[in-house]
Coordinates of C-alpha atoms in Angstrom, one line a residue:
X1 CA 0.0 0.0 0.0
X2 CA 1.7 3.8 -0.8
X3 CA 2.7 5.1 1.7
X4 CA 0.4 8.1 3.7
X5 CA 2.8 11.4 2.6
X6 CA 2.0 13.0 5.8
X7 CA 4.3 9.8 7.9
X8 CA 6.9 9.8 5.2
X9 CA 7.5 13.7 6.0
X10 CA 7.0 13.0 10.1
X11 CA 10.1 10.3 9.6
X12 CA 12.2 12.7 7.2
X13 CA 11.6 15.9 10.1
X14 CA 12.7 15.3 13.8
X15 CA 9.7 18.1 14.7
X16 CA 6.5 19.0 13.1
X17 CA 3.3 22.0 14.1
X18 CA -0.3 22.4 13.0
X19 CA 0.2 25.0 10.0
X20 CA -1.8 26.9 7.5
X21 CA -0.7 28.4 4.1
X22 CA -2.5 31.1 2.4
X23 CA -2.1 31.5 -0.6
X24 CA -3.5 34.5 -2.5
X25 CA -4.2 35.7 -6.4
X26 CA -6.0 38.9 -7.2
X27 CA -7.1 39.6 -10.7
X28 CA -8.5 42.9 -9.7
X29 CA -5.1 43.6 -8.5
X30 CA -2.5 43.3 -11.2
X31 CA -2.6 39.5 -11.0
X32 CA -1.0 39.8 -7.7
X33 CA 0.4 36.9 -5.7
X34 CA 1.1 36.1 -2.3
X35 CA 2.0 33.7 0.3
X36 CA 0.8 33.4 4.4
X37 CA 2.3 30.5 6.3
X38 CA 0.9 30.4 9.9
X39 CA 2.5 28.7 12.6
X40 CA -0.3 29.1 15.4
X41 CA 1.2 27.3 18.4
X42 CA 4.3 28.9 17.7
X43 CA 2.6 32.5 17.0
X44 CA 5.4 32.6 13.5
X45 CA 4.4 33.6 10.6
X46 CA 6.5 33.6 6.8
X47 CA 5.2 36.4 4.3
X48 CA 6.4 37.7 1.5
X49 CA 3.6 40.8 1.7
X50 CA 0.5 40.8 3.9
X51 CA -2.1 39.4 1.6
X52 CA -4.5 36.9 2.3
X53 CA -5.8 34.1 0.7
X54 CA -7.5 30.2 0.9
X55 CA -6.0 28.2 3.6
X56 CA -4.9 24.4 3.4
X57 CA -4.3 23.8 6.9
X58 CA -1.6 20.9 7.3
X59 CA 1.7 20.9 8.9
X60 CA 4.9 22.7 8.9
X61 CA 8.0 19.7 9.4
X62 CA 11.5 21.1 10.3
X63 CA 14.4 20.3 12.5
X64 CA 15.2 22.8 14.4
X65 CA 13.2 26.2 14.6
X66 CA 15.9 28.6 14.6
X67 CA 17.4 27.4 11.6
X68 CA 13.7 27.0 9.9
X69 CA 13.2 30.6 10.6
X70 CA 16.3 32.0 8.9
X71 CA 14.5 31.1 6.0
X72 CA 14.4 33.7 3.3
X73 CA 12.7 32.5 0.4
X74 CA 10.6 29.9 -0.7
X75 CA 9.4 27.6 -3.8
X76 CA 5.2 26.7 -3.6
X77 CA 4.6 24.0 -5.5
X78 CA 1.5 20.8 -6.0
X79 CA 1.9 16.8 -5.1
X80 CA -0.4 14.2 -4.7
X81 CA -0.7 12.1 -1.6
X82 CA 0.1 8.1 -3.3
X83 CA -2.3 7.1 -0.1
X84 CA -5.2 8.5 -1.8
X85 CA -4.5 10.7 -4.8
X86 CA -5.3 13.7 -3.0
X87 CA -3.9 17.0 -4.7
X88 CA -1.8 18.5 -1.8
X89 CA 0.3 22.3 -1.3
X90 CA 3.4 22.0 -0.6
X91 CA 6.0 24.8 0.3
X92 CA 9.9 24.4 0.5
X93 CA 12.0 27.3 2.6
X94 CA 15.2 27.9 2.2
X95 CA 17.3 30.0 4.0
X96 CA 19.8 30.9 0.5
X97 CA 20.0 27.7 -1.2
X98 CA 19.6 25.3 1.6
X99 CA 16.2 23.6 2.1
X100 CA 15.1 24.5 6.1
X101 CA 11.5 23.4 6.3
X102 CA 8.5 22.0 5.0
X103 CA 4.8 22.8 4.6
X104 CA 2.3 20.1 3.3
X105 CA -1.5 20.4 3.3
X106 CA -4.5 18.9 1.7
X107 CA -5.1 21.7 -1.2
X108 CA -9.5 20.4 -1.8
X109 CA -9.7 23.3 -4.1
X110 CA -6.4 23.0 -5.9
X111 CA -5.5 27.1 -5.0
X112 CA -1.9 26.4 -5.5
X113 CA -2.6 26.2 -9.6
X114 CA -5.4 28.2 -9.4
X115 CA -3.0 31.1 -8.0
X116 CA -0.7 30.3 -10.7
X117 CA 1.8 29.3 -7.9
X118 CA 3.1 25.9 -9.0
X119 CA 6.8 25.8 -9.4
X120 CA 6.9 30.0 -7.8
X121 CA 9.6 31.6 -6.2
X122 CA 10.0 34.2 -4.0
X123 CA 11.6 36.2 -1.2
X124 CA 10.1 36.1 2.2
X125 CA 10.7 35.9 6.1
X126 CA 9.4 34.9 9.7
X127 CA 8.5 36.8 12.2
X128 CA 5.9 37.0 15.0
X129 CA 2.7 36.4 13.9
X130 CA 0.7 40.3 13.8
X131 CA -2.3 38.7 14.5
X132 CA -4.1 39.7 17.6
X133 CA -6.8 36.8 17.6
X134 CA -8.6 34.0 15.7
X135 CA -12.1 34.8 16.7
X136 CA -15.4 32.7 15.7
X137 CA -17.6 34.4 12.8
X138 CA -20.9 34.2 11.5
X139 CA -21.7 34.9 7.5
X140 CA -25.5 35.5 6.6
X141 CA -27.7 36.7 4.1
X142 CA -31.1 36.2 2.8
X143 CA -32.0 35.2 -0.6
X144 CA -33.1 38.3 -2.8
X145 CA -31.1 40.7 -0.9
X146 CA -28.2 43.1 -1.0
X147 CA -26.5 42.5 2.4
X148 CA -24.5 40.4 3.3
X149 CA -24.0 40.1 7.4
X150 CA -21.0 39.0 9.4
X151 CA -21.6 38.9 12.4
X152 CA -18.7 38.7 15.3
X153 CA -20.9 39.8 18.0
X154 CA -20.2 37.1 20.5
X155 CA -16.3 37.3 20.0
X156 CA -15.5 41.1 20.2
X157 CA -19.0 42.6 19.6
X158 CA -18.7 43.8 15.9
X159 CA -21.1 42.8 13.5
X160 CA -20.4 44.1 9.5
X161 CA -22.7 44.8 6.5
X162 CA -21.9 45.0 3.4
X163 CA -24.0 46.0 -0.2
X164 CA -23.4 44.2 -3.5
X165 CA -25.2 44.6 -6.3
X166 CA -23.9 41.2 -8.4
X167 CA -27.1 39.2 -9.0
X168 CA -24.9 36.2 -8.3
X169 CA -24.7 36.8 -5.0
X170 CA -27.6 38.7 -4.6
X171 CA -29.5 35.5 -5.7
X172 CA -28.1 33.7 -3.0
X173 CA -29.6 32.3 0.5
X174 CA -26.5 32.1 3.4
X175 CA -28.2 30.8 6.2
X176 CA -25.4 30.4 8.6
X177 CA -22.1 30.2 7.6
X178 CA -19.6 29.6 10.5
X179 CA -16.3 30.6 10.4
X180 CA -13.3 32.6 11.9
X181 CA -12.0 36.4 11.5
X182 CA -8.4 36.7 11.5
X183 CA -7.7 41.0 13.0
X184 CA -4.3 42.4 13.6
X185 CA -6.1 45.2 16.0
X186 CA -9.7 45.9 17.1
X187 CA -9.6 49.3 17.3
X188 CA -8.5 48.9 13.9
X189 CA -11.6 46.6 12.7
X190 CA -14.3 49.0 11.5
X191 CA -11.9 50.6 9.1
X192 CA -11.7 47.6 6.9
X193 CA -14.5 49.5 4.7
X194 CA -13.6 47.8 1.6
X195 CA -14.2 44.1 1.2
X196 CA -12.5 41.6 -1.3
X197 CA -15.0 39.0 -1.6
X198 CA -14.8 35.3 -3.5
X199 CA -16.3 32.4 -3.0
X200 CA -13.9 31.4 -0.2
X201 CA -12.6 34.2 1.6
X202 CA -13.4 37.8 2.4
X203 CA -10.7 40.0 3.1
X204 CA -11.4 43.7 4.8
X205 CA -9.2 46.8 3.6
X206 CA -9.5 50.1 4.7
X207 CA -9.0 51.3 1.1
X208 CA -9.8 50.1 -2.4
X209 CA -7.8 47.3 -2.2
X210 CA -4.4 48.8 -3.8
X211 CA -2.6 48.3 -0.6
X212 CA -1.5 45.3 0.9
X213 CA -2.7 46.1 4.7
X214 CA -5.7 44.5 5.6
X215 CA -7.6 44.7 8.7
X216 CA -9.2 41.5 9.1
X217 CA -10.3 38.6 7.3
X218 CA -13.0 35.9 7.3
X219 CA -12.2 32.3 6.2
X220 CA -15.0 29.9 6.5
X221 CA -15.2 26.4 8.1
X222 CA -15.4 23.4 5.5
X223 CA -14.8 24.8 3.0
X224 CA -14.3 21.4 1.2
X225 CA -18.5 20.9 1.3
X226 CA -19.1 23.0 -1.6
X227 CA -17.7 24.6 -4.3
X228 CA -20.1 27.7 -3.8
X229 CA -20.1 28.0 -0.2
X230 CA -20.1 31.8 0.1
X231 CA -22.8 32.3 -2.9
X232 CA -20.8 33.3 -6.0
X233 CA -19.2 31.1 -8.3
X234 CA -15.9 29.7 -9.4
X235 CA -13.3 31.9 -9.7
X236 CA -15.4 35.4 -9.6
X237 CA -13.7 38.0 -7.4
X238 CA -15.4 41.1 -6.2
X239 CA -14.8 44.2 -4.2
X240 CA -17.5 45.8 -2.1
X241 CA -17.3 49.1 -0.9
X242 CA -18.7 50.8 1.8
X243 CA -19.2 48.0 4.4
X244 CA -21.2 49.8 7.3
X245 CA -19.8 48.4 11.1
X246 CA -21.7 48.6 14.3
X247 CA -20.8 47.8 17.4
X248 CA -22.9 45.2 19.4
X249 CA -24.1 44.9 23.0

C-alpha cells in the first residue's frame, strides 16, 4: 500500500506543528500573488507581503526552529498524496539555497494552480505572527437581498454589513455560515471598509484594495463541502465598498 505522505515527511523531520498556508491571487489587483504561512502554536508567521488568501491547513516539518526561521525565500509547488491521490500544497523554505523546512497540506480546491503558484519563487521571512486573535464568525444573508451580514458579536462585539449589487450573490440564500476572523487590532476593525470577496474568503481593507494592509479577514469552516459556499461562483472576485460596522451589546 503507498505510503500516507504525511508519515513519510514526520520520519524525514525530527519536529513537526499544525500550519496553515494562504495562498492568494487577485485579478483585480495586477494578477498579484502572495503567500501566508501560519505557525499558530508557535505565533510565527512567513510572508512575502500581507495578503491573504484560501487556507490548506496541514503541517509545517522542520528540524530545528531557529534554523527553519532564517528562511528567506521559498518555492510553492502541488503533489499528490500516493495514499489516496489527494492533490496536496506544498512549500519548500530555504534560507539561500539550503532547504530548512517543509509545509504540506491537503489543497481540496487545488488554489496552489489556481493562483498560478506551481513551481513560484519568491523572497520572504518569519516573524511574530501580527495577528491579535482568531475569533469565531458568523456569514449570513437572505436570498433576494443586498446585504450580506458578518456577524462577530459574541467574539468582540462587531457585527459588518456589506451592499453588492452582483445578481450572483444577490440570488443567494447564506443561512449560517460559521467561520473565523483573522484581525491584527480591534480598534482597527471598523476601518476595513472595503471588502475583497470570493467564494472562499473575504478579506477587509480600509481602502480600495491597492494596498497590501488589511484589517481582518473571514475564512469559512469546510470549506471542502461545496464549491459555492459563500454564494458566488468559481473563480469570480469582487470588491465591495462601503461596508457599514456597528458595534454590538
Amino acid at each position: 500500500m503507498p505510503a500516507n505522505i504525511y508519515s513519510t515527511y514526520a520520519d524525514k523531520y525530527k519536529k513537526q506543528t499544525s500550519a496553515e498556508a494562504l495562498f492568494f491571487h487577485s485579478s483585480l489587483h495586477n494578477y498579484v500573488k502572495g503567500l501566508r504561512v501560519l505557525l499558530p502554536d508557535k505565533g510565527l508567521e512567513f510572508s512575502d507581503n500581507s495578503y491573504v488568501g484560501t487556507d490548506p491547513a496541514g503541517f509545517f516539518y522542520y528540524d530545528d526552529l531557529d534554523t527553519a526561521k532564517a528562511a528567506n525565500k521559498y518555492v510553492s509547488d502541488s503533489t499528490t498524496n500516493p495514499k489516496d491521490g489527494q492533490p496536496v500544497a506544498w512549500v519548500k523554505f530555504y534560507k539561500d539555497n539550503t532547504l530548512v523546512a517543509e509545509f504540506l497540506g491537503d489543497d481540496y480546491f487545488n488554489v496552489v494552480s489556481s493562483a498560478g503558484m506551481v513551481g513560484y519563487t519568491h523572497s520572504g521571512q518569519w516573524k511574530e505572527s501580527s495577528a491579535e486573535s482568531y475569533v469565531e464568525a458568523h456569514l449570513r444573508k437572505d436570498a433576494n437581498s443586498s446585504y450580506v451580514t458578518l456577524d462577530i458579536s459574541k467574539a468582540i462585539k462587531r457585527k459588518g454589513t456589506m451592499t453588492t449589487s452582483n445578481s450572483d450573490l444577490q440570488a443567494s440564500s447564506i443561512l449560517d455560515i460559521k467561520g473565523h476572523f483573522h484581525y491584527d487590532n480591534l480598534d482597527n476593525v471598523s476601518n476595513g471598509t472595503y471588502v475583497s470577496y470570493t467564494n472562499d474568503r473575504l478579506v477587509f481593507y480600509n481602502n480600495d484594495n491597492t494596498g497590501t494592509a488589511f484589517t481582518g479577514y473571514f475564512i469559512p469552516n469546510g470549506r471542502d463541502d461545496s464549491q459555492t459556499i459563500l454564494g458566488i461562483y468559481g473563480s469570480t472576485e469582487l470588491t465591495l465598498s462601503g461596508t457599514k460596522w456597528d458595534i454590538t451589546n
